[in-house]
PDB file of C-alpha atoms in Angstrom:
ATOM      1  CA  UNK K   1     -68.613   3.200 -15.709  1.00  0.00           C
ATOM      2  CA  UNK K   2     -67.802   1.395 -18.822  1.00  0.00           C
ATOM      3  CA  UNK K   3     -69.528   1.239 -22.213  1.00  0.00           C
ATOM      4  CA  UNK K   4     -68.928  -0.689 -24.897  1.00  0.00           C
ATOM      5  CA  UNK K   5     -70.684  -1.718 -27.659  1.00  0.00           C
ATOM      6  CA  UNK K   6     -71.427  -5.412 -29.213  1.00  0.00           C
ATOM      7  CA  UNK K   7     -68.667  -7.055 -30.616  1.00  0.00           C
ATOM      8  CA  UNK K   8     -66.387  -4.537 -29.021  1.00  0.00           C
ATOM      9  CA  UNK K   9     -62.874  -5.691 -27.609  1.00  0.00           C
ATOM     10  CA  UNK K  10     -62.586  -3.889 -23.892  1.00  0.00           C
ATOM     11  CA  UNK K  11     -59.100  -3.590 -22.665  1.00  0.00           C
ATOM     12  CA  UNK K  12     -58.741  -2.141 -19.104  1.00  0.00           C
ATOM     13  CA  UNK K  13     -55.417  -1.419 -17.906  1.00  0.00           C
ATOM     14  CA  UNK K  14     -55.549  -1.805 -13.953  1.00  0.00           C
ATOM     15  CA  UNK K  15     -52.959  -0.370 -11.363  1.00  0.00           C
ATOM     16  CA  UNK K  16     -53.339  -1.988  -7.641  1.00  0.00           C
ATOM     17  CA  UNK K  17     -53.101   1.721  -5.175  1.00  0.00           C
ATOM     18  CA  UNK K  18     -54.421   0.045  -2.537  1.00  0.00           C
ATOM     19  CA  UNK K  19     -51.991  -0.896   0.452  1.00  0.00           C
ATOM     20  CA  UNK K  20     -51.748  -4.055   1.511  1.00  0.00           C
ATOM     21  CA  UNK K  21     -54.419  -5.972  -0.400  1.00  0.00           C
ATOM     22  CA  UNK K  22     -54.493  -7.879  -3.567  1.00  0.00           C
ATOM     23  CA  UNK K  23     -57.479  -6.453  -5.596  1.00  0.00           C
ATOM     24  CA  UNK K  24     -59.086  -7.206  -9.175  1.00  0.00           C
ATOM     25  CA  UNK K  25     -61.732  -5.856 -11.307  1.00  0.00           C
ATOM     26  CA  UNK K  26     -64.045  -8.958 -12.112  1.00  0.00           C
ATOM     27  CA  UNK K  27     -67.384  -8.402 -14.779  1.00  0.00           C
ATOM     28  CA  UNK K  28     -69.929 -10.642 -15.388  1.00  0.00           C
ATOM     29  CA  UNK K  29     -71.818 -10.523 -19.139  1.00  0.00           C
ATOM     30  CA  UNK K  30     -68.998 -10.797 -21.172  1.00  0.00           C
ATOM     31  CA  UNK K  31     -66.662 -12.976 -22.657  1.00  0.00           C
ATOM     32  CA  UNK K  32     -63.134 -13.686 -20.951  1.00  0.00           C
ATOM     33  CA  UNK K  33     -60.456 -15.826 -20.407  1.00  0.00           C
ATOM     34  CA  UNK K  34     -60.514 -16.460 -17.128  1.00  0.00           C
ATOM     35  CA  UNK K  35     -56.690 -17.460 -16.840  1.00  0.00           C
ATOM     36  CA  UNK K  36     -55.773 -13.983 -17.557  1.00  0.00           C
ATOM     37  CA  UNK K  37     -58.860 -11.341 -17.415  1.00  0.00           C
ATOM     38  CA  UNK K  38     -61.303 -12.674 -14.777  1.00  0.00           C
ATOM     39  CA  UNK K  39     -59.961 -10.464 -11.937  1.00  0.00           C
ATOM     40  CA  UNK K  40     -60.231 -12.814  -9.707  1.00  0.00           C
ATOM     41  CA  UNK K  41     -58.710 -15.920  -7.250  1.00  0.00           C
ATOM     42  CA  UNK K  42     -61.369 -18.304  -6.681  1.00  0.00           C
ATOM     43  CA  UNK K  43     -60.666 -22.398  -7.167  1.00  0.00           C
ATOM     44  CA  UNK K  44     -58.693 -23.608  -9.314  1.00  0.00           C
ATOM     45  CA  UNK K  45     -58.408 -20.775 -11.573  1.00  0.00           C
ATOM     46  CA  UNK K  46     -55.081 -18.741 -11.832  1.00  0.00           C
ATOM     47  CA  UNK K  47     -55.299 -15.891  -9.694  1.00  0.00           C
ATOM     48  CA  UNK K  48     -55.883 -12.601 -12.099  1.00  0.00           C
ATOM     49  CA  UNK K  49     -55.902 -10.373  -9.087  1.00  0.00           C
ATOM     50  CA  UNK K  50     -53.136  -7.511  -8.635  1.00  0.00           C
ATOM     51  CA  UNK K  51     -50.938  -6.994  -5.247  1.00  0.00           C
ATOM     52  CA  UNK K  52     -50.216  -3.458  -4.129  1.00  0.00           C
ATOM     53  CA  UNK K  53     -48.098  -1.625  -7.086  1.00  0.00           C
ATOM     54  CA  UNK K  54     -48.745  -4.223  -9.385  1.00  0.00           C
ATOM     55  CA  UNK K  55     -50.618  -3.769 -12.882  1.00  0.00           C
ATOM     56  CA  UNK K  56     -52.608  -5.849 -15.388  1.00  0.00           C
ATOM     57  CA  UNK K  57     -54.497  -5.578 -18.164  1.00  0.00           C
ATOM     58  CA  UNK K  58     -58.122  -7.549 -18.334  1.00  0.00           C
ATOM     59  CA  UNK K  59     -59.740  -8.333 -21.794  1.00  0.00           C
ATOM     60  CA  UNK K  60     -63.195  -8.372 -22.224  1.00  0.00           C
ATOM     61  CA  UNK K  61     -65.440  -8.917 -25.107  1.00  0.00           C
ATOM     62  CA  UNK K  62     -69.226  -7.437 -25.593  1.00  0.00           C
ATOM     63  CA  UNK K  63     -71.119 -10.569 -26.603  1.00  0.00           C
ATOM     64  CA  UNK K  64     -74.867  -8.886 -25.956  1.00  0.00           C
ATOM     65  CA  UNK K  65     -76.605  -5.982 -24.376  1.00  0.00           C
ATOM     66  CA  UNK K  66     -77.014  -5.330 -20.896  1.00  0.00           C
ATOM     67  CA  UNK K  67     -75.676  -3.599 -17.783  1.00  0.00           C
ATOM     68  CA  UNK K  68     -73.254  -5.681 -15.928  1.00  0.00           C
ATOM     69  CA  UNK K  69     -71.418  -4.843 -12.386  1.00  0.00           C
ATOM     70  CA  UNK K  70     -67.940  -4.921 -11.863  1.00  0.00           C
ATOM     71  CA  UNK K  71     -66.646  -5.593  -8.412  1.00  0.00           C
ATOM     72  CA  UNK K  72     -63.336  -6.689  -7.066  1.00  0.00           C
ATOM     73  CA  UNK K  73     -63.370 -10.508  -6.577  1.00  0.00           C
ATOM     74  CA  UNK K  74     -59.610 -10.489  -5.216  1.00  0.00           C
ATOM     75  CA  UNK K  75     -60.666  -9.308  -1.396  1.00  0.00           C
ATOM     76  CA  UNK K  76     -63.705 -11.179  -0.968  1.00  0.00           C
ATOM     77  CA  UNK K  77     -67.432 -10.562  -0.989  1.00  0.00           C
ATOM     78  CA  UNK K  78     -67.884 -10.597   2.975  1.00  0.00           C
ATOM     79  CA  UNK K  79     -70.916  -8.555   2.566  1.00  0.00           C
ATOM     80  CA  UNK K  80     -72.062  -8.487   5.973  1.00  0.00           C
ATOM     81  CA  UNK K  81     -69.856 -11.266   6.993  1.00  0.00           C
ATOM     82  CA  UNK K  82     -67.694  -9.101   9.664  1.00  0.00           C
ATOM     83  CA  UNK K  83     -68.455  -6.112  11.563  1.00  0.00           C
ATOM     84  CA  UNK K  84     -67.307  -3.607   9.966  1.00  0.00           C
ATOM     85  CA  UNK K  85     -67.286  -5.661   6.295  1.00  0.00           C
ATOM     86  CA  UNK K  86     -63.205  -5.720   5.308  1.00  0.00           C
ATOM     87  CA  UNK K  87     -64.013  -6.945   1.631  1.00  0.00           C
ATOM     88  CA  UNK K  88     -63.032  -3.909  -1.189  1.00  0.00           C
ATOM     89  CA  UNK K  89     -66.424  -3.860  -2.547  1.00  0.00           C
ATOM     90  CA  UNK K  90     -68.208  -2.622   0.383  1.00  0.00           C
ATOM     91  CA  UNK K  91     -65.810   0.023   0.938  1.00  0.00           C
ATOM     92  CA  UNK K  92     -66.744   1.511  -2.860  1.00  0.00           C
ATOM     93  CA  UNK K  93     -64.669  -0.188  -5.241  1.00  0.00           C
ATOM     94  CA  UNK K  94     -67.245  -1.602  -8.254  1.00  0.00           C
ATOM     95  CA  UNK K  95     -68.199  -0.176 -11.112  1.00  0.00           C
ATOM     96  CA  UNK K  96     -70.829  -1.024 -13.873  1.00  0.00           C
ATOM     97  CA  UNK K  97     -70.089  -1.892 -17.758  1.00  0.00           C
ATOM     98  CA  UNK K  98     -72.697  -0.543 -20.044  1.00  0.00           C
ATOM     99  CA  UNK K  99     -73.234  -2.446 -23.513  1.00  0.00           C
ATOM    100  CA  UNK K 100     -74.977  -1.153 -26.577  1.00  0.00           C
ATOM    101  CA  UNK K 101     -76.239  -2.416 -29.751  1.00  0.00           C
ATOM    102  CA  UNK K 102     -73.111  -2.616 -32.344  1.00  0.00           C
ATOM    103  CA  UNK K 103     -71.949   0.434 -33.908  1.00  0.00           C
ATOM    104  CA  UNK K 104     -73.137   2.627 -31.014  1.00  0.00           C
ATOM    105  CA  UNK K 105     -71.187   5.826 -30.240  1.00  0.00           C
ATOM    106  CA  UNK K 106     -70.934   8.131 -27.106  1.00  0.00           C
ATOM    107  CA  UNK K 107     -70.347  11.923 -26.897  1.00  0.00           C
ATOM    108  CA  UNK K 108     -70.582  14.576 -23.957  1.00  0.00           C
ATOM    109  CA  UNK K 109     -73.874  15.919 -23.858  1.00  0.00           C
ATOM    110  CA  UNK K 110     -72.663  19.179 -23.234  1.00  0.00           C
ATOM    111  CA  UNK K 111     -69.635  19.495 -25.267  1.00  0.00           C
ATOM    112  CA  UNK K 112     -70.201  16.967 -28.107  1.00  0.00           C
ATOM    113  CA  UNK K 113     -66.963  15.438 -28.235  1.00  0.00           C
ATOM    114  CA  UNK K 114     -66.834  11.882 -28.971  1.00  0.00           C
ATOM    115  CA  UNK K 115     -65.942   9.969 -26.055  1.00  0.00           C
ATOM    116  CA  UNK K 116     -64.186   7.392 -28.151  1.00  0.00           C
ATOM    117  CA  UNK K 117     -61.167   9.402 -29.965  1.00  0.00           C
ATOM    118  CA  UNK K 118     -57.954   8.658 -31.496  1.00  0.00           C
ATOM    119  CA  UNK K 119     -56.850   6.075 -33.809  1.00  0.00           C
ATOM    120  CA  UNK K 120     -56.584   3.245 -30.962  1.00  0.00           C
ATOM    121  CA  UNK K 121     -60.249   4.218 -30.013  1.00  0.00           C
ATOM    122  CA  UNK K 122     -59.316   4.928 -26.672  1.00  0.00           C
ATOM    123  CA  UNK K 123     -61.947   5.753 -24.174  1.00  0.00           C
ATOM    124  CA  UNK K 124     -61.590   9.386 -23.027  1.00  0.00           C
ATOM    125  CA  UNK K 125     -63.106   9.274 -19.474  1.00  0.00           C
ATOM    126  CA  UNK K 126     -66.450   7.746 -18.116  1.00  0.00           C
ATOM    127  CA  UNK K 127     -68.487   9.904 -16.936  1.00  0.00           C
ATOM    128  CA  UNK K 128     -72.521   8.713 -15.877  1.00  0.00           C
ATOM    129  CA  UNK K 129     -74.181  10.313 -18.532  1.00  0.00           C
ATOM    130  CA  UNK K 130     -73.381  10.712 -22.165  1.00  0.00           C
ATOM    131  CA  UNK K 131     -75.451  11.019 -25.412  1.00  0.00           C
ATOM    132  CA  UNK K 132     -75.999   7.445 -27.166  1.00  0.00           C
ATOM    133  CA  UNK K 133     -75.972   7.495 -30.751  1.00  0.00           C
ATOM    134  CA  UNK K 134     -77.241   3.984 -31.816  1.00  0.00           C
ATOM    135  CA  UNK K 135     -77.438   3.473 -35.251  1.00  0.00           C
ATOM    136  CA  UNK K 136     -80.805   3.701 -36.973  1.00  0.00           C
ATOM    137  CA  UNK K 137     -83.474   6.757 -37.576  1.00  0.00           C
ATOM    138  CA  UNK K 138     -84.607   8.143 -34.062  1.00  0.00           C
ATOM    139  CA  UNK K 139     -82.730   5.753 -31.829  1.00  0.00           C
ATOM    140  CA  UNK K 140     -80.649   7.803 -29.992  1.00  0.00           C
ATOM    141  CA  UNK K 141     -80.660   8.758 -26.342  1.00  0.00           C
ATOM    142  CA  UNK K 142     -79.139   9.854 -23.344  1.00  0.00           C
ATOM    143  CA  UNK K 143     -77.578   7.490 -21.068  1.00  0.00           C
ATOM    144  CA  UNK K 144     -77.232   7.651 -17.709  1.00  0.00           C
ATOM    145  CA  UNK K 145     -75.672   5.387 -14.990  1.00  0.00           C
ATOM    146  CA  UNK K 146     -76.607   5.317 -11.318  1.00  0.00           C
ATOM    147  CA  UNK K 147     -74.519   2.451  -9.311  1.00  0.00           C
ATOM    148  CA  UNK K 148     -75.072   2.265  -5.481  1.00  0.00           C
ATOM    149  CA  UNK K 149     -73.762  -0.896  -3.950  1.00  0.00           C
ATOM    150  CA  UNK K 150     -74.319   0.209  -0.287  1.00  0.00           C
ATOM    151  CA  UNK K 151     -76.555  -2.982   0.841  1.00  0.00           C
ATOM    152  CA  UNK K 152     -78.956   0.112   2.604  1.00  0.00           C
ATOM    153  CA  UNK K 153     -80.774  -0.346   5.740  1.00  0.00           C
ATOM    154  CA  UNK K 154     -84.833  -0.464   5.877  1.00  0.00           C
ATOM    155  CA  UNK K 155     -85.281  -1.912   2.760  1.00  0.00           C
ATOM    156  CA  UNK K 156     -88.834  -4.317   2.993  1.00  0.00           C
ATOM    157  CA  UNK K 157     -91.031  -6.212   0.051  1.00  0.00           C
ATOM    158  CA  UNK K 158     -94.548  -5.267  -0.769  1.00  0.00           C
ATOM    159  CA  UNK K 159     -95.710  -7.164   2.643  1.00  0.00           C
ATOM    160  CA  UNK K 160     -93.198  -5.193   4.762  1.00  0.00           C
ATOM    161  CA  UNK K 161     -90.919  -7.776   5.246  1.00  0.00           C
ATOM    162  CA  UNK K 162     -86.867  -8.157   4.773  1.00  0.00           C
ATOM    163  CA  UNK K 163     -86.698  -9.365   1.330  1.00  0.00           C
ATOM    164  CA  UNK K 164     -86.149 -13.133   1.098  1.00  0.00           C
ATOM    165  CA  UNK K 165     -85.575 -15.068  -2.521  1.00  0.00           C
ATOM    166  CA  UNK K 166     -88.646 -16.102  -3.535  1.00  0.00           C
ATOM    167  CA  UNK K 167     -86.993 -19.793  -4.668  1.00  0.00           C
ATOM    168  CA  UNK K 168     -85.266 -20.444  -1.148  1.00  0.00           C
ATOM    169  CA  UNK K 169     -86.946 -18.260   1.380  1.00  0.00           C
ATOM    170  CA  UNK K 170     -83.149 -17.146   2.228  1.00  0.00           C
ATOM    171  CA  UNK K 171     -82.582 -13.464   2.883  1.00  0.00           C
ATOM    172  CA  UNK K 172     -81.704 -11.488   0.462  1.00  0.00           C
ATOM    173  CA  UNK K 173     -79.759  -8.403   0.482  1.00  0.00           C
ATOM    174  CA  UNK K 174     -80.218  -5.351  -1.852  1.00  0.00           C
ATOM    175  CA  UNK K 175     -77.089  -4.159  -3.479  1.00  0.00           C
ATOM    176  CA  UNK K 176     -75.632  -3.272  -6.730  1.00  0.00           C
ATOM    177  CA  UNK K 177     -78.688  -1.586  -8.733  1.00  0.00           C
ATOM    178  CA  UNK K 178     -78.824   1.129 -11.012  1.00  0.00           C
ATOM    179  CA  UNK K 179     -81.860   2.347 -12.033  1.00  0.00           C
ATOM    180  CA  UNK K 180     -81.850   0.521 -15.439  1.00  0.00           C
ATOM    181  CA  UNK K 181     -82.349  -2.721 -13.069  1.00  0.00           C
ATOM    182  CA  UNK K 182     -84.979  -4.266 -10.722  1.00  0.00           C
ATOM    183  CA  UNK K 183     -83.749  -6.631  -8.585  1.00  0.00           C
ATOM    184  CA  UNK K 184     -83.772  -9.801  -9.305  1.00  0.00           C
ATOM    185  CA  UNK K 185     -85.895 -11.195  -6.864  1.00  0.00           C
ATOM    186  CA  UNK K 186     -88.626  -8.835  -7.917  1.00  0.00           C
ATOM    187  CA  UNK K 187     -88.279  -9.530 -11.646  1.00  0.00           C
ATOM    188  CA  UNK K 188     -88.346 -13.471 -10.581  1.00  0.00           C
ATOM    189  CA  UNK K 189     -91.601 -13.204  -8.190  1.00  0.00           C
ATOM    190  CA  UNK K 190     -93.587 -11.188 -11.114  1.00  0.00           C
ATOM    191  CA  UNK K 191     -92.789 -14.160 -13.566  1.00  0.00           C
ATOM    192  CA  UNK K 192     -93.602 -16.806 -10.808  1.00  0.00           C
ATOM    193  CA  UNK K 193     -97.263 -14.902 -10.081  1.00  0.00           C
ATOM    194  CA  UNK K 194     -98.161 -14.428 -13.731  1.00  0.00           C
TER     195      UNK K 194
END
């Protein structure tokens, strides 16, 4: 997990450990340059990916609130695709970015030391839960993060059925949630009904 707050710079530095396969860390919700910090090969893009051994660093930068997942664009999405799925992100490698409001701090709920330390405010660690300070009179919390991204088996809408979008009718799959999120096709039927 990564947090960040608005207007924060985020500077990940990435190291490829996995043999054989050119991987990335690509995030949606925030600003980039794709040519250099998308983490990713697709069209005509430059490929911002990483081979075995190699090392990058992607820039980001908090534009607005949210929760955002990270995933590795480099292998492929093939979610479902092949039997067992080859792509990266099926096999556990994605992540979630966490933004704030501006000014917002983290600390360990147990120890209280800041998360953010040292004159380069380098992140110490990202652990699921921290303490949010967010600045203001009473507007502090604690933060957790729950990411699954495990496409689970079983899962049926309100009518029993496999889940389809409700704009195409197409399946669709249930992945990447945390519990800050309701999938999309949910959140789209409710404003279609109302």
């Amino acid at each position: 997990v990564v947090r960040a707050a608005v207007g924060d710079g985020i500077k990940v530095h990435f190291t490829n450990g996995i043999a054989a396969r050119g991987v990335g860390m690509h995030v949606d919700g925030v600003a980039k340059n794709v040519n250099d910090s998308d983490g990713a090969r697709i069209g005509n893009n430059p490929d911002t990916t990483v081979s075995t051994g190699g090392q990058i660093t992607y820039t980001w930068f908090a534009q607005r609130e949210g929760q955002f997942p990270i995933n590795d664009y480099g292998s492929g999405t093939s979610f479902g695709l092949s039997n067992p799925s080859t792509d990266t992100t099926s096999h556990g490698l994605y992540g979630g970015l966490i933004v704030l409001p501006a000014a917002s701090t983290w600390t360990n709920p147990v120890t209280g030391t800041d998360l953010i330390g040292g004159t380069d405010t380098h992140g110490l660690g990202a652990p699921l839960f921290v303490d949010a300070h967010v600045p203001g009179i009473g507007t502090d919390f604690r933060d957790y993060a729950q990411i699954l991204a495990d496409e689970p088996e079983g899962i049926v809408d309100r009518n029993g059925a496999k889940p389809t979008f409700p704009t195409t009718g197409l399946p669709d799959a249930s992945f990447f949630f945390n519990y800050r999120t309701e999938p999309l096709r949910n959140r789209l039927l409710a404003v279609m009904e109302h």
